[in-house]
Short mmCIF file of C-alpha atoms in Angstrom, two decimals:
data_model
loop_
_atom_site.label_atom_id
_atom_site.label_comp_id
_atom_site.label_asym_id
_atom_site.label_seq_id
_atom_site.Cartn_x
_atom_site.Cartn_y
_atom_site.Cartn_z
CA MET A 948 -10.86 -17.94 4.26
CA ARG A 949 -10.42 -17.06 7.91
CA HIS A 950 -11.02 -20.59 9.11
CA GLU A 951 -7.72 -21.36 10.84
CA LYS A 952 -7.43 -18.84 13.61
CA SER A 953 -4.42 -18.53 15.81
CA SER A 954 -4.89 -19.97 19.24
CA SER A 955 -2.62 -17.42 20.84
CA VAL A 956 -3.26 -13.77 21.29
CA THR A 957 0.27 -12.81 20.28
CA SER A 958 1.02 -13.78 16.69
CA THR A 959 4.55 -14.95 15.91
CA VAL A 960 6.07 -14.43 12.51
CA PHE A 961 5.21 -18.03 11.50
CA THR A 962 1.63 -18.12 12.85
CA PRO A 963 -0.01 -17.23 9.47
CA LEU A 964 1.43 -20.40 7.95
CA ARG A 965 -1.16 -22.38 9.92
CA ASN A 966 -3.74 -21.09 7.46
CA LYS A 967 -3.89 -23.46 4.48
CA VAL A 968 -4.81 -20.85 1.87
CA PHE A 969 -2.19 -18.36 3.00
CA ARG A 970 0.45 -21.08 3.24
CA SER A 971 -0.26 -22.32 -0.29
CA ILE A 972 -0.11 -18.91 -1.95
CA TRP A 973 2.82 -17.73 0.18
CA THR A 974 4.87 -20.83 -0.69
CA ALA A 975 4.08 -20.53 -4.40
CA THR A 976 5.00 -16.85 -4.29
CA GLN A 977 8.42 -17.69 -2.83
CA ILE A 978 9.08 -20.17 -5.63
CA ALA A 979 8.13 -17.58 -8.24
CA SER A 980 10.20 -14.93 -6.46
CA LEU A 981 13.22 -17.25 -6.51
CA GLY A 982 12.89 -17.61 -10.28
CA TRP A 983 12.36 -13.87 -10.66
CA LEU A 984 15.49 -13.02 -8.66
CA ILE A 985 17.56 -15.50 -10.65
CA GLN A 986 16.22 -13.81 -13.78
CA THR A 987 16.88 -10.33 -12.36
CA THR A 988 20.47 -11.26 -11.57
CA ALA A 989 20.91 -12.47 -15.15
CA ILE A 990 19.23 -9.39 -16.63
CA SER A 991 21.28 -6.92 -14.57
CA TRP A 992 24.56 -8.61 -15.44
CA LEU A 993 23.55 -9.10 -19.08
CA MET A 994 22.81 -5.38 -19.32
CA ALA A 995 26.10 -4.47 -17.62
CA THR A 996 28.03 -6.57 -20.14
CA THR A 997 26.10 -5.59 -23.29
CA SER A 998 25.62 -1.84 -22.69
CA ALA A 999 28.30 0.76 -22.05
CA SER A 1000 25.74 3.19 -20.59
CA ASP A 1001 25.60 3.48 -16.81
CA VAL A 1002 22.07 4.90 -17.12
CA MET A 1003 20.83 1.80 -18.99
CA VAL A 1004 22.27 -0.45 -16.26
CA ALA A 1005 20.64 1.63 -13.52
CA LEU A 1006 17.31 1.58 -15.41
CA VAL A 1007 16.97 -2.21 -15.08
CA PRO A 1008 15.24 -1.98 -11.65
CA ALA A 1009 13.37 1.11 -12.85
CA SER A 1010 11.82 -0.84 -15.74
CA SER A 1011 10.13 -3.23 -13.31
CA THR A 1012 9.13 -0.62 -10.71
CA LEU A 1013 7.79 2.12 -13.03
CA PRO A 1014 4.64 0.11 -13.93
CA ALA A 1015 3.66 0.10 -10.26
CA PHE A 1016 3.64 3.90 -10.39
CA LEU A 1017 1.48 3.87 -13.52
CA LEU A 1018 -0.91 0.97 -12.86
CA SER A 1019 -1.14 0.18 -9.15
CA ILE A 1020 -3.91 2.68 -8.36
CA LEU A 1021 -6.07 1.34 -11.20
CA ALA A 1022 -5.35 -2.24 -10.11
CA GLY A 1023 -6.20 -1.43 -6.48
CA ALA A 1024 -9.55 0.11 -7.48
CA ILE A 1025 -10.40 -2.93 -9.61
CA ALA A 1026 -9.37 -5.29 -6.80
CA ASP A 1027 -11.61 -3.50 -4.27
CA SER A 1028 -14.54 -3.40 -6.67
CA PHE A 1029 -14.45 -6.65 -8.66
CA GLY A 1030 -12.48 -9.31 -6.79
CA ARG A 1031 -8.89 -9.60 -5.66
CA ARG A 1032 -8.39 -13.25 -6.65
CA CYS A 1033 -9.20 -12.55 -10.31
CA VAL A 1034 -6.81 -9.59 -10.33
CA MET A 1035 -4.04 -11.78 -8.88
CA LEU A 1036 -4.50 -14.34 -11.67
CA ILE A 1037 -4.22 -11.62 -14.34
CA GLY A 1038 -1.05 -10.28 -12.74
CA HIS A 1039 0.64 -13.69 -12.62
CA CYS A 1040 -0.27 -14.33 -16.27
CA LEU A 1041 1.54 -11.13 -17.30
CA ILE A 1042 4.63 -12.08 -15.29
CA ALA A 1043 4.76 -15.59 -16.77
CA PHE A 1044 4.29 -14.27 -20.30
CA SER A 1045 7.11 -11.72 -19.98
CA SER A 1046 9.54 -14.33 -18.62
CA LEU A 1047 8.63 -16.74 -21.42
CA MET A 1048 9.15 -14.06 -24.09
CA LEU A 1049 12.52 -13.14 -22.60
CA ALA A 1050 13.63 -16.79 -22.69
CA ILE A 1051 12.48 -17.16 -26.31
CA SER A 1052 14.25 -13.94 -27.31
CA VAL A 1053 17.54 -15.08 -25.78
CA ALA A 1054 17.18 -18.52 -27.40
CA LEU A 1055 16.70 -16.90 -30.82
CA GLY A 1056 19.52 -14.40 -30.27
CA PHE A 1057 17.28 -11.30 -30.33
CA VAL A 1058 18.67 -9.49 -27.31
CA SER A 1059 19.09 -5.73 -27.01
CA PRO A 1060 19.12 -3.29 -24.08
CA TRP A 1061 15.72 -1.88 -25.03
CA LEU A 1062 14.17 -5.34 -25.38
CA ILE A 1063 15.45 -6.22 -21.90
CA LEU A 1064 13.92 -3.04 -20.47
CA GLY A 1065 10.66 -3.58 -22.36
CA LEU A 1066 10.12 -7.12 -21.11
CA GLY A 1067 11.15 -6.00 -17.61
CA PHE A 1068 8.45 -3.33 -17.90
CA LEU A 1069 5.87 -5.96 -18.87
CA ALA A 1070 6.81 -8.09 -15.87
CA GLY A 1071 6.53 -4.99 -13.72
CA CYS A 1072 2.98 -4.52 -15.02
CA GLY A 1073 2.20 -8.00 -13.73
CA PHE A 1074 3.62 -7.18 -10.31
CA ALA A 1075 1.74 -3.86 -10.27
CA VAL A 1076 -1.53 -5.71 -10.87
CA ASN A 1077 -0.86 -8.62 -8.49
CA ASP A 1078 0.83 -7.09 -5.44
CA PRO A 1079 -1.93 -4.75 -4.14
CA ALA A 1080 -4.55 -7.48 -4.60
CA TRP A 1081 -2.43 -10.13 -2.85
CA ARG A 1082 -1.49 -7.93 0.10
CA ALA A 1083 -5.06 -6.66 0.49
CA SER A 1084 -6.28 -10.28 0.43
CA VAL A 1085 -4.17 -11.06 3.51
CA GLY A 1086 -6.78 -9.28 5.65
CA ASP A 1087 -9.51 -11.42 4.06
CA ILE A 1088 -7.65 -14.70 4.53
CA LEU A 1089 -6.33 -14.13 8.08
CA ASP A 1090 -7.51 -12.65 11.35
CA LYS A 1091 -6.57 -9.02 11.91
CA ARG A 1092 -4.16 -9.91 14.73
CA ASP A 1093 -2.16 -12.08 12.32
CA VAL A 1094 -1.79 -9.41 9.61
CA PRO A 1095 1.44 -7.81 11.01
CA ALA A 1096 3.05 -11.25 11.22
CA ALA A 1097 1.87 -12.06 7.69
CA VAL A 1098 3.28 -8.84 6.23
CA THR A 1099 6.60 -9.48 7.98
CA LEU A 1100 6.57 -13.11 6.85
CA MET A 1101 5.99 -12.05 3.25
CA SER A 1102 9.02 -9.76 3.44
CA VAL A 1103 11.07 -12.40 5.26
CA GLY A 1104 10.14 -14.99 2.64
CA TYR A 1105 11.11 -12.66 -0.16
CA ASN A 1106 14.43 -11.96 1.48
CA ILE A 1107 15.09 -15.67 2.00
CA VAL A 1108 14.85 -16.07 -1.75
CA ARG A 1109 16.72 -12.78 -2.19
CA THR A 1110 19.57 -14.61 -0.46
CA ALA A 1111 19.17 -17.83 -2.45
CA GLY A 1112 18.28 -16.20 -5.79
CA PRO A 1113 21.57 -14.39 -6.44
CA ALA A 1114 23.51 -17.29 -4.89
CA LEU A 1115 21.95 -19.59 -7.51
CA GLY A 1116 21.75 -16.98 -10.24
CA GLY A 1117 25.48 -16.27 -10.30
CA PRO A 1118 26.59 -19.89 -10.90
CA ILE A 1119 23.72 -20.54 -13.34
CA LEU A 1120 24.66 -17.42 -15.27
CA ALA A 1121 28.39 -18.22 -15.18
CA PHE A 1122 28.19 -21.94 -16.08
CA LEU A 1123 24.89 -22.43 -17.94
CA GLY A 1124 24.30 -19.00 -19.46
CA PRO A 1125 21.38 -16.54 -19.33
CA LEU A 1126 19.00 -18.81 -21.26
CA ALA A 1127 18.94 -21.37 -18.42
CA ALA A 1128 18.20 -18.60 -15.91
CA PHE A 1129 15.33 -17.24 -18.01
CA MET A 1130 13.81 -20.68 -18.64
CA LEU A 1131 13.91 -21.48 -14.92
CA ALA A 1132 12.16 -18.16 -14.17
CA ALA A 1133 9.46 -18.84 -16.76
CA LEU A 1134 8.70 -22.25 -15.24
CA SER A 1135 8.62 -20.89 -11.67
CA ASP A 1136 6.01 -18.29 -12.68
CA LEU A 1137 3.49 -21.07 -13.33
CA VAL A 1138 3.49 -22.18 -9.67
CA PRO A 1139 1.56 -19.19 -8.18
CA LEU A 1140 -0.87 -19.36 -11.09
CA ALA A 1141 -1.76 -22.90 -10.05
CA ALA A 1142 -1.89 -22.00 -6.32
CA VAL A 1143 -4.22 -19.04 -6.76
CA SER A 1144 -6.41 -20.97 -9.22
CA ARG A 1145 -7.10 -23.78 -6.75
CA SER A 1146 -7.32 -21.59 -3.60
CA LYS A 1147 -10.53 -19.90 -2.56
CA TRP A 1148 -11.31 -17.74 0.46
CA HIS A 1149 -14.34 -15.98 1.81
CA VAL A 1150 -14.83 -12.27 1.09
CA ASN A 1151 -17.90 -10.51 2.44
CA SER A 1152 -20.19 -9.77 -0.49
CA PRO A 1153 -20.97 -6.06 -0.79
CA SER A 1154 -24.62 -5.15 -0.22
CA LEU A 1155 -24.37 -2.31 -2.73
CA PRO A 1156 -23.47 -2.28 -6.44
CA SER A 1157 -19.78 -2.00 -7.31
CA GLU A 1158 -18.49 1.49 -7.88
CA ARG A 1159 -17.35 2.60 -11.30
CA VAL A 1160 -13.57 2.32 -11.58
CA LEU A 1161 -12.96 6.07 -11.88
CA THR A 1162 -15.21 6.74 -8.90
CA ALA A 1163 -13.41 4.05 -6.90
CA ILE A 1164 -10.05 5.63 -7.75
CA ARG A 1165 -11.28 9.07 -6.72
CA ASP A 1166 -12.67 7.74 -3.44
CA GLY A 1167 -9.40 5.94 -2.71
CA LEU A 1168 -7.35 9.05 -3.40
CA ARG A 1169 -9.64 11.17 -1.22
CA PHE A 1170 -9.51 8.69 1.66
CA THR A 1171 -5.71 8.48 1.48
CA ALA A 1172 -5.28 12.25 1.29
CA MET A 1173 -7.46 12.76 4.37
CA SER A 1174 -5.85 10.00 6.48
CA ILE A 1175 -2.95 11.54 8.38
CA GLN A 1176 -1.42 8.19 9.33
CA ILE A 1177 -1.50 6.75 5.80
CA ARG A 1178 -0.35 10.00 4.22
CA ALA A 1179 2.73 10.19 6.45
CA ALA A 1180 3.64 6.53 5.86
CA ILE A 1181 3.38 6.90 2.07
CA ALA A 1182 5.49 10.07 2.07
CA ARG A 1183 8.20 8.38 4.11
CA GLY A 1184 8.13 5.27 1.89
CA THR A 1185 8.37 7.33 -1.30
CA LEU A 1186 11.35 9.32 -0.07
CA PHE A 1187 13.12 6.17 1.09
CA GLY A 1188 12.39 4.43 -2.22
CA PHE A 1189 13.98 7.32 -4.11
CA ALA A 1190 17.20 7.21 -2.07
CA GLY A 1191 17.37 3.54 -1.04
CA ILE A 1192 17.11 2.11 -4.57
CA SER A 1193 20.60 3.49 -5.23
CA ILE A 1194 22.05 0.43 -3.45
CA LEU A 1195 20.52 -2.09 -5.86
CA ALA A 1196 20.55 0.11 -8.97
CA LEU A 1197 24.27 0.92 -8.77
CA LEU A 1198 25.52 -2.37 -7.34
CA PRO A 1199 26.34 -3.88 -10.80
CA LEU A 1200 28.51 -0.82 -11.49
CA ILE A 1201 30.30 -1.23 -8.15
CA VAL A 1202 31.11 -4.83 -9.05
CA ARG A 1203 32.14 -4.04 -12.63
CA ASP A 1204 34.07 -0.79 -12.15
CA HIS A 1205 35.14 -0.66 -8.49
CA PHE A 1206 35.89 -4.30 -7.71
CA THR A 1207 36.43 -5.39 -11.36
CA GLY A 1208 34.52 -8.56 -10.50
CA GLY A 1209 32.17 -10.84 -12.38
CA ALA A 1210 28.82 -12.56 -11.99
CA ILE A 1211 29.95 -14.57 -8.95
CA THR A 1212 31.04 -11.41 -7.09
CA TYR A 1213 27.77 -9.69 -7.98
CA SER A 1214 25.67 -12.62 -6.75
CA ALA A 1215 27.73 -12.84 -3.53
CA LEU A 1216 27.10 -9.17 -2.72
CA LEU A 1217 23.39 -9.54 -3.46
CA THR A 1218 23.33 -12.58 -1.20
CA ALA A 1219 24.85 -10.52 1.63
CA PHE A 1220 22.08 -7.95 1.16
CA GLY A 1221 19.46 -10.71 1.36
CA ILE A 1222 21.01 -12.27 4.45
CA GLY A 1223 20.87 -8.92 6.24
CA ALA A 1224 17.22 -8.48 5.28
CA PHE A 1225 16.33 -12.03 6.31
CA SER A 1226 17.99 -11.60 9.71
CA ALA A 1227 16.19 -8.32 10.30
CA GLY A 1228 12.88 -9.97 9.38
CA LEU A 1229 13.32 -12.64 12.02
CA ALA A 1230 14.15 -10.00 14.62
CA ALA A 1231 11.52 -7.47 13.48
CA GLY A 1232 8.88 -8.38 16.08
CA HIS A 1233 11.37 -8.17 18.94
CA LEU A 1234 12.79 -4.87 17.66
CA ARG A 1235 9.30 -3.34 17.45
CA ARG A 1236 8.71 -4.21 21.08
CA LEU A 1237 11.94 -2.46 22.07
CA LEU A 1238 11.72 0.64 19.87
CA SER A 1239 8.95 2.88 18.60
CA GLN A 1240 8.13 2.53 14.92
CA ASP A 1241 9.43 6.03 14.16
CA ARG A 1242 12.76 5.37 15.84
CA LEU A 1243 13.14 1.97 14.18
CA ILE A 1244 12.53 3.40 10.70
CA ALA A 1245 14.91 6.28 11.39
CA ILE A 1246 17.66 3.88 12.52
CA ALA A 1247 17.01 1.69 9.47
CA SER A 1248 17.40 4.73 7.19
CA VAL A 1249 20.74 5.50 8.83
CA ALA A 1250 21.80 1.87 8.27
CA CYS A 1251 21.10 2.22 4.54
CA ALA A 1252 22.97 5.55 4.50
CA ILE A 1253 26.01 3.83 6.03
CA CYS A 1254 25.81 1.16 3.33
CA CYS A 1255 25.78 3.80 0.57
CA PHE A 1256 28.69 5.64 2.21
CA VAL A 1257 30.91 2.57 2.61
CA LEU A 1258 30.41 0.81 -0.75
CA PRO A 1259 32.31 3.25 -3.04
CA LEU A 1260 35.04 3.97 -0.49
CA THR A 1261 36.13 0.47 0.51
CA SER A 1262 38.49 -1.74 -1.45
CA SER A 1263 37.63 -4.83 0.61
CA ILE A 1264 34.99 -7.26 -0.62
CA TRP A 1265 34.37 -8.39 2.96
CA CYS A 1266 33.74 -4.80 4.08
CA ALA A 1267 31.29 -4.40 1.19
CA VAL A 1268 29.57 -7.65 2.24
CA LEU A 1269 29.14 -6.32 5.78
CA ALA A 1270 27.87 -2.95 4.52
CA LEU A 1271 25.31 -4.65 2.27
CA ALA A 1272 24.11 -6.88 5.13
CA VAL A 1273 23.50 -3.73 7.20
CA GLY A 1274 21.76 -2.07 4.25
CA GLY A 1275 19.59 -5.14 3.67
CA ALA A 1276 18.48 -5.12 7.31
CA GLY A 1277 17.51 -1.45 7.07
CA TRP A 1278 15.73 -2.05 3.75
CA LEU A 1279 13.45 -4.74 5.21
CA LEU A 1280 12.65 -2.91 8.45
CA ILE A 1281 11.56 0.21 6.61
CA TRP A 1282 9.37 -1.49 4.03
CA THR A 1283 7.64 -3.85 6.46
CA GLY A 1284 7.00 -1.05 8.95
CA VAL A 1285 5.46 1.23 6.34
CA ASP A 1286 3.48 -1.60 4.74
CA ILE A 1287 1.96 -2.71 8.05
CA SER A 1288 1.11 0.87 8.99
CA VAL A 1289 -0.76 1.49 5.71
CA GLN A 1290 -2.58 -1.85 5.79
CA LEU A 1291 -3.82 -1.75 9.37
CA SER A 1292 -4.78 1.92 9.18
CA SER A 1293 -7.14 1.19 6.26
CA PRO A 1294 -10.71 -0.13 6.45
CA ARG A 1295 -11.39 -3.23 4.36
CA TRP A 1296 -13.46 -1.35 1.76
CA VAL A 1297 -10.48 0.77 0.68
CA VAL A 1298 -7.38 -1.24 1.68
CA GLY A 1299 -6.61 -2.34 -1.89
CA ARG A 1300 -6.61 1.29 -3.02
CA THR A 1301 -4.53 2.66 -0.13
CA LEU A 1302 -1.95 -0.08 -0.64
CA SER A 1303 -1.92 0.54 -4.39
CA ILE A 1304 -1.39 4.28 -3.88
CA TYR A 1305 1.47 3.46 -1.51
CA TYR A 1306 3.01 1.07 -4.05
CA ALA A 1307 2.50 3.52 -6.90
CA LEU A 1308 4.25 6.41 -5.17
CA SER A 1309 7.03 4.36 -3.57
CA SER A 1310 7.68 2.56 -6.87
CA GLY A 1311 7.64 5.90 -8.67
CA GLY A 1312 10.23 7.10 -6.19
CA MET A 1313 12.39 4.03 -6.88
CA ALA A 1314 12.05 4.43 -10.65
CA ALA A 1315 12.98 8.11 -10.44
CA GLY A 1316 15.84 7.33 -8.06
CA SER A 1317 17.24 4.65 -10.39
CA TRP A 1318 17.43 7.18 -13.22
CA VAL A 1319 18.78 10.02 -11.06
CA TRP A 1320 21.55 7.99 -9.41
CA GLY A 1321 22.48 6.39 -12.73
CA ALA A 1322 22.69 9.81 -14.39
CA ILE A 1323 24.86 11.17 -11.57
CA ALA A 1324 27.15 8.13 -11.82
CA GLN A 1325 27.53 8.59 -15.58
CA ASN A 1326 27.95 12.38 -15.65
CA PHE A 1327 30.00 12.80 -12.47
CA ALA A 1328 31.28 9.71 -10.66
CA LEU A 1329 29.97 6.52 -9.07
CA THR A 1330 31.30 7.67 -5.69
CA THR A 1331 29.42 10.97 -6.03
CA ALA A 1332 26.15 9.13 -6.70
CA PHE A 1333 26.50 6.91 -3.64
CA LEU A 1334 27.52 9.75 -1.33
CA ALA A 1335 24.62 11.91 -2.52
CA ALA A 1336 22.23 9.01 -1.92
CA SER A 1337 23.60 8.55 1.61
CA MET A 1338 22.87 12.22 2.34
CA VAL A 1339 19.27 11.84 1.15
CA LEU A 1340 18.89 8.73 3.33
CA LEU A 1341 20.04 10.71 6.36
CA LEU A 1342 17.46 13.34 5.43
CA THR A 1343 14.86 10.55 5.30
CA ALA A 1344 15.74 9.62 8.87
CA GLY A 1345 15.26 13.26 9.93
CA VAL A 1346 11.81 13.43 8.34
CA ALA A 1347 10.56 11.39 11.32
CA PHE A 1348 10.34 14.65 13.27
CA VAL A 1349 8.00 16.16 10.67
CA LEU A 1350 6.00 13.11 9.54
CA PRO A 1351 5.84 10.64 12.43
CA ILE A 1352 4.22 7.26 11.78
CA LYS A 1353 3.21 4.39 14.03
CA LEU A 1354 3.23 0.64 13.55
CA TRP A 1355 -0.54 0.76 13.25
CA GLU A 1356 -3.55 2.46 14.79
CA ASP A 1357 -5.14 0.27 17.43
CA LEU A 1358 -8.63 1.00 16.17
CA ASP A 1359 -11.52 -1.11 14.94
CA HIS A 1360 -11.64 -0.60 11.17
CA GLU A 1361 -14.37 -3.14 10.52
CA ALA A 1362 -17.48 -1.63 8.96
CA THR A 1363 -20.58 -1.56 11.17
CA SER A 1364 -24.10 -2.49 10.17
CA PHE A 1365 -26.37 0.20 8.80
CA VAL A 1366 -30.15 0.16 8.43
CA PRO A 1367 -31.45 2.63 5.83
CA PRO A 1368 -33.93 5.16 7.26
CA PRO A 1369 -37.63 4.96 6.38
CA LEU A 1370 -38.58 7.43 3.63
CA ALA A 1371 -41.89 9.03 2.72
CA LEU A 1372 -40.83 9.20 -0.94
CA GLU A 1373 -39.68 6.37 -3.19
CA LEU A 1374 -36.13 6.85 -4.44
CA GLN A 1375 -34.13 5.10 -7.14
CA PRO A 1376 -30.46 4.16 -6.58
CA ARG A 1377 -29.35 7.04 -8.83
CA SER A 1378 -31.71 9.61 -7.29
CA GLY A 1379 -29.90 12.66 -5.97
CA PRO A 1380 -28.10 14.76 -4.97
CA ILE A 1381 -28.96 13.92 -1.36
CA VAL A 1382 -28.55 16.69 1.23
CA ILE A 1383 -27.96 15.67 4.85
CA LYS A 1384 -28.33 18.10 7.74
CA ILE A 1385 -27.82 17.26 11.43
CA ASP A 1386 -28.80 19.78 14.11
CA TYR A 1387 -26.95 20.03 17.46
CA VAL A 1388 -27.73 22.19 20.48
CA ILE A 1389 -24.40 23.03 22.12
CA GLY A 1390 -23.90 25.01 25.31
CA GLU A 1391 -21.04 27.49 25.63
CA ARG A 1392 -19.11 25.32 28.08
CA HIS A 1393 -18.96 22.49 25.51
CA LEU A 1394 -18.18 24.71 22.51
CA ASP A 1395 -14.42 24.12 22.29
CA THR A 1396 -14.83 20.35 22.63
CA PHE A 1397 -17.62 20.38 20.04
CA LEU A 1398 -15.53 22.27 17.48
CA GLU A 1399 -12.62 19.92 18.04
CA CYS A 1400 -14.90 16.92 17.46
CA MET A 1401 -16.33 18.58 14.36
CA ARG A 1402 -12.89 18.97 12.82
CA GLU A 1403 -12.47 15.21 13.12
CA GLN A 1404 -16.06 14.65 11.95
CA ARG A 1405 -15.37 16.59 8.77
CA ARG A 1406 -12.34 14.40 8.02
CA ILE A 1407 -14.24 11.16 8.70
CA GLN A 1408 -17.33 12.05 6.68
CA SER A 1409 -15.35 13.53 3.78
CA ARG A 1410 -13.04 10.57 3.37
CA ALA A 1411 -16.06 8.22 3.42
CA GLY A 1412 -17.67 10.12 0.53
CA ALA A 1413 -19.36 13.29 1.85
CA ARG A 1414 -19.21 16.32 -0.46
CA ASN A 1415 -19.41 20.03 0.38
CA TRP A 1416 -19.22 19.44 4.14
CA THR A 1417 -20.00 22.58 6.17
CA LEU A 1418 -20.71 23.53 9.77
CA GLN A 1419 -23.25 26.32 10.27
CA ARG A 1420 -24.24 28.35 13.34
CA ASN A 1421 -27.73 29.78 13.64
CA LEU A 1422 -27.57 33.59 13.95
CA GLN A 1423 -30.90 33.78 15.80
CA ILE A 1424 -30.33 30.77 18.08
CA PRO A 1425 -26.53 30.72 18.69
CA ALA A 1426 -26.67 27.39 20.51
CA LEU A 1427 -28.00 25.69 17.37
CA TRP A 1428 -25.31 24.24 15.08
CA THR A 1429 -25.94 22.38 11.80
CA GLU A 1430 -23.65 19.89 10.15
CA ALA A 1431 -24.46 19.72 6.42
CA PHE A 1432 -23.07 17.75 3.48
CA LYS A 1433 -24.15 16.11 0.23
CA THR A 1434 -23.78 12.82 -1.60
CA PRO A 1435 -24.25 12.60 -5.39
CA THR A 1436 -26.89 9.85 -5.22
CA TRP A 1437 -28.95 7.82 -2.76
CA THR A 1438 -26.63 4.83 -3.34
CA ASP A 1439 -23.66 7.05 -2.43
CA TYR A 1440 -25.41 7.99 0.82
CA LEU A 1441 -25.92 4.32 1.68
CA ARG A 1442 -22.33 3.55 0.70
CA LEU A 1443 -21.03 6.35 2.95
CA ASN A 1444 -22.81 4.91 5.97
CA HIS A 1445 -21.66 1.37 5.19
CA ARG A 1446 -18.07 2.65 5.13
CA LEU A 1447 -18.18 4.16 8.61
CA THR A 1448 -16.39 1.94 11.09
CA ALA A 1449 -16.99 1.38 14.79
CA ALA A 1450 -14.08 3.74 15.49
CA ASP A 1451 -15.70 6.42 13.30
CA LYS A 1452 -19.09 6.05 14.98
CA GLU A 1453 -17.58 6.50 18.42
CA LEU A 1454 -17.17 10.15 17.47
CA GLY A 1455 -20.91 10.35 16.74
CA ASP A 1456 -21.59 9.08 20.25
CA ARG A 1457 -19.34 11.81 21.68
CA LEU A 1458 -21.19 14.46 19.69
CA THR A 1459 -24.53 13.12 20.90
CA ALA A 1460 -23.27 13.36 24.48
CA LEU A 1461 -22.40 17.05 23.91
CA HIS A 1462 -25.85 17.75 22.44
CA GLY A 1463 -28.19 19.40 24.92
CA GLY A 1464 -31.50 19.44 23.11
CA GLY A 1465 -33.25 16.87 25.27
CA ARG A 1466 -33.71 14.55 22.27
CA PRO A 1467 -31.04 13.03 19.98
CA PRO A 1468 -29.66 15.32 17.25
CA GLU A 1469 -32.18 15.59 14.43
CA ARG A 1470 -31.07 14.35 11.00
CA VAL A 1471 -32.90 15.78 7.97
CA LEU A 1472 -32.58 14.07 4.59
CA SER A 1473 -33.56 15.99 1.45
CA ILE A 1474 -33.18 15.52 -2.26
CA GLU A 1475 -32.00 18.52 -4.22
CA ARG A 1476 -34.03 19.61 -7.22
CA ALA A 1477 -33.67 22.40 -9.77
CA THR A 1478 -36.30 25.14 -9.55
CA GLY A 1479 -37.79 24.10 -12.88
CA SER A 1480 -38.50 20.53 -11.71
CA VAL A 1481 -42.09 19.51 -10.99
CA ASN A 1482 -41.01 16.30 -9.24
CA SER A 1483 -42.54 16.12 -5.77
CA CYS A 1484 -39.32 14.60 -4.41
CA SER A 1485 -38.16 18.12 -3.46
CA GLN A 1486 -39.84 17.75 -0.07
CA PRO A 1487 -37.60 16.87 2.89
CA THR A 1488 -37.94 13.72 4.93
CA ARG A 1489 -37.78 14.25 8.70
CA SER A 1490 -39.00 10.92 9.96
CA TRP A 1491 -35.63 9.33 10.78
CA ARG A 1492 -33.32 10.04 13.66
CA PRO A 1493 -30.06 8.17 14.43
#
């Protein structure tokens, strides 16, 4: 829970560790990530030595990222509706089970390329379920001002173990064999299960019934599609995932075919990538104070492009190490910047879904990229695949001019209190559809400002759940304008108003200031009925004004 607040206004990268719950889960996650990266190193090298297909080797990272594309949105909707802690436990159970099955399969000698990909896919399902819930829970566990530091710390922690994982994985694989690596990974997966099981934090209980899963998914998709900031961040992340995954997907082939090296060489190059990412994580806060988020992400994309350009052209291991360190730095700066932007631009009611949509599309981009770059390497040349990926990464840097994003919007996304209006008729939660009309009297000198505000009002109301939003002008009284929209049920109307944040309601205050009717704008609530209905609920209720 949010019971250990930072005493300073400016949060450093290590400030979130003062919170006991965050510290416990974060530490356990690093232990599990260390085991996972040792296992990933073993899997990638095992595939490279057992399969002659470049595509199969490149599909190893795709097998663990594709589930995020398929399941993250569903997992995000469930996490927002039914509890993020429970979803995290389910995700960690899937990861532990897949690692255990892989260890058993290797011990019994039942290893094949398709079995490796299948169990990697199952582990990816666990990550797809756990990650949106865990990252969305950060805002529940910590104060809002500590969230950017927490997101950076999570990436820094992962890249610490990204450095240590391959460094340990290579020797374990070379001297003890893949079975030892897989057993160690299976044991490490039990640590976050224990940490999440014994940790509890406060989450505000919703005052309304949980949404149905399909409705929650639809609402999350609508909110994301109508949020310019989130939409731009997700598009940039997806494009980068498609191009940037080439570094990790094709690295085993670089080691095997270009440097004719072994497991130790592979782990050393992965370690260089992790060191670059770790260093960038420590410097991320300082870099964001020096550069705008757009410029930082663009520079990071160029850094990854340089890495892709150098790797197939150099014959020096040390040059490759330097290139991978630069690529690792760019990799971390891009993902943390996009992650923070999505998280802090999302209200708490929908943050699990916006993050899951981001993970789904960016993971889909990485899965598609793994296959595309592997196919190019197999059908043309490894150098061709890397050079093509570097060109796409340069294009990603140029997209900043079309889809600019910020670090976060400095707005209050906390939901405000809402008191339901008094009604003359008794309604049930499923009664509806509800029709809402708000009348404004607008003078000619305020017309342009009013229409500009209404464009924003349409976006805010629609992403919160309004349907069929329209703006009407009275033909007999031209100064009279009517905002009209519907909600499917009375509960949906209440839910819409509970979702509006303080930042959203500031626009309502601006519209009220433009209104010139002498009294506040009049809000009329009606329930729609078919002409054949004899229910008296067809009468409007006019007794409530905002």
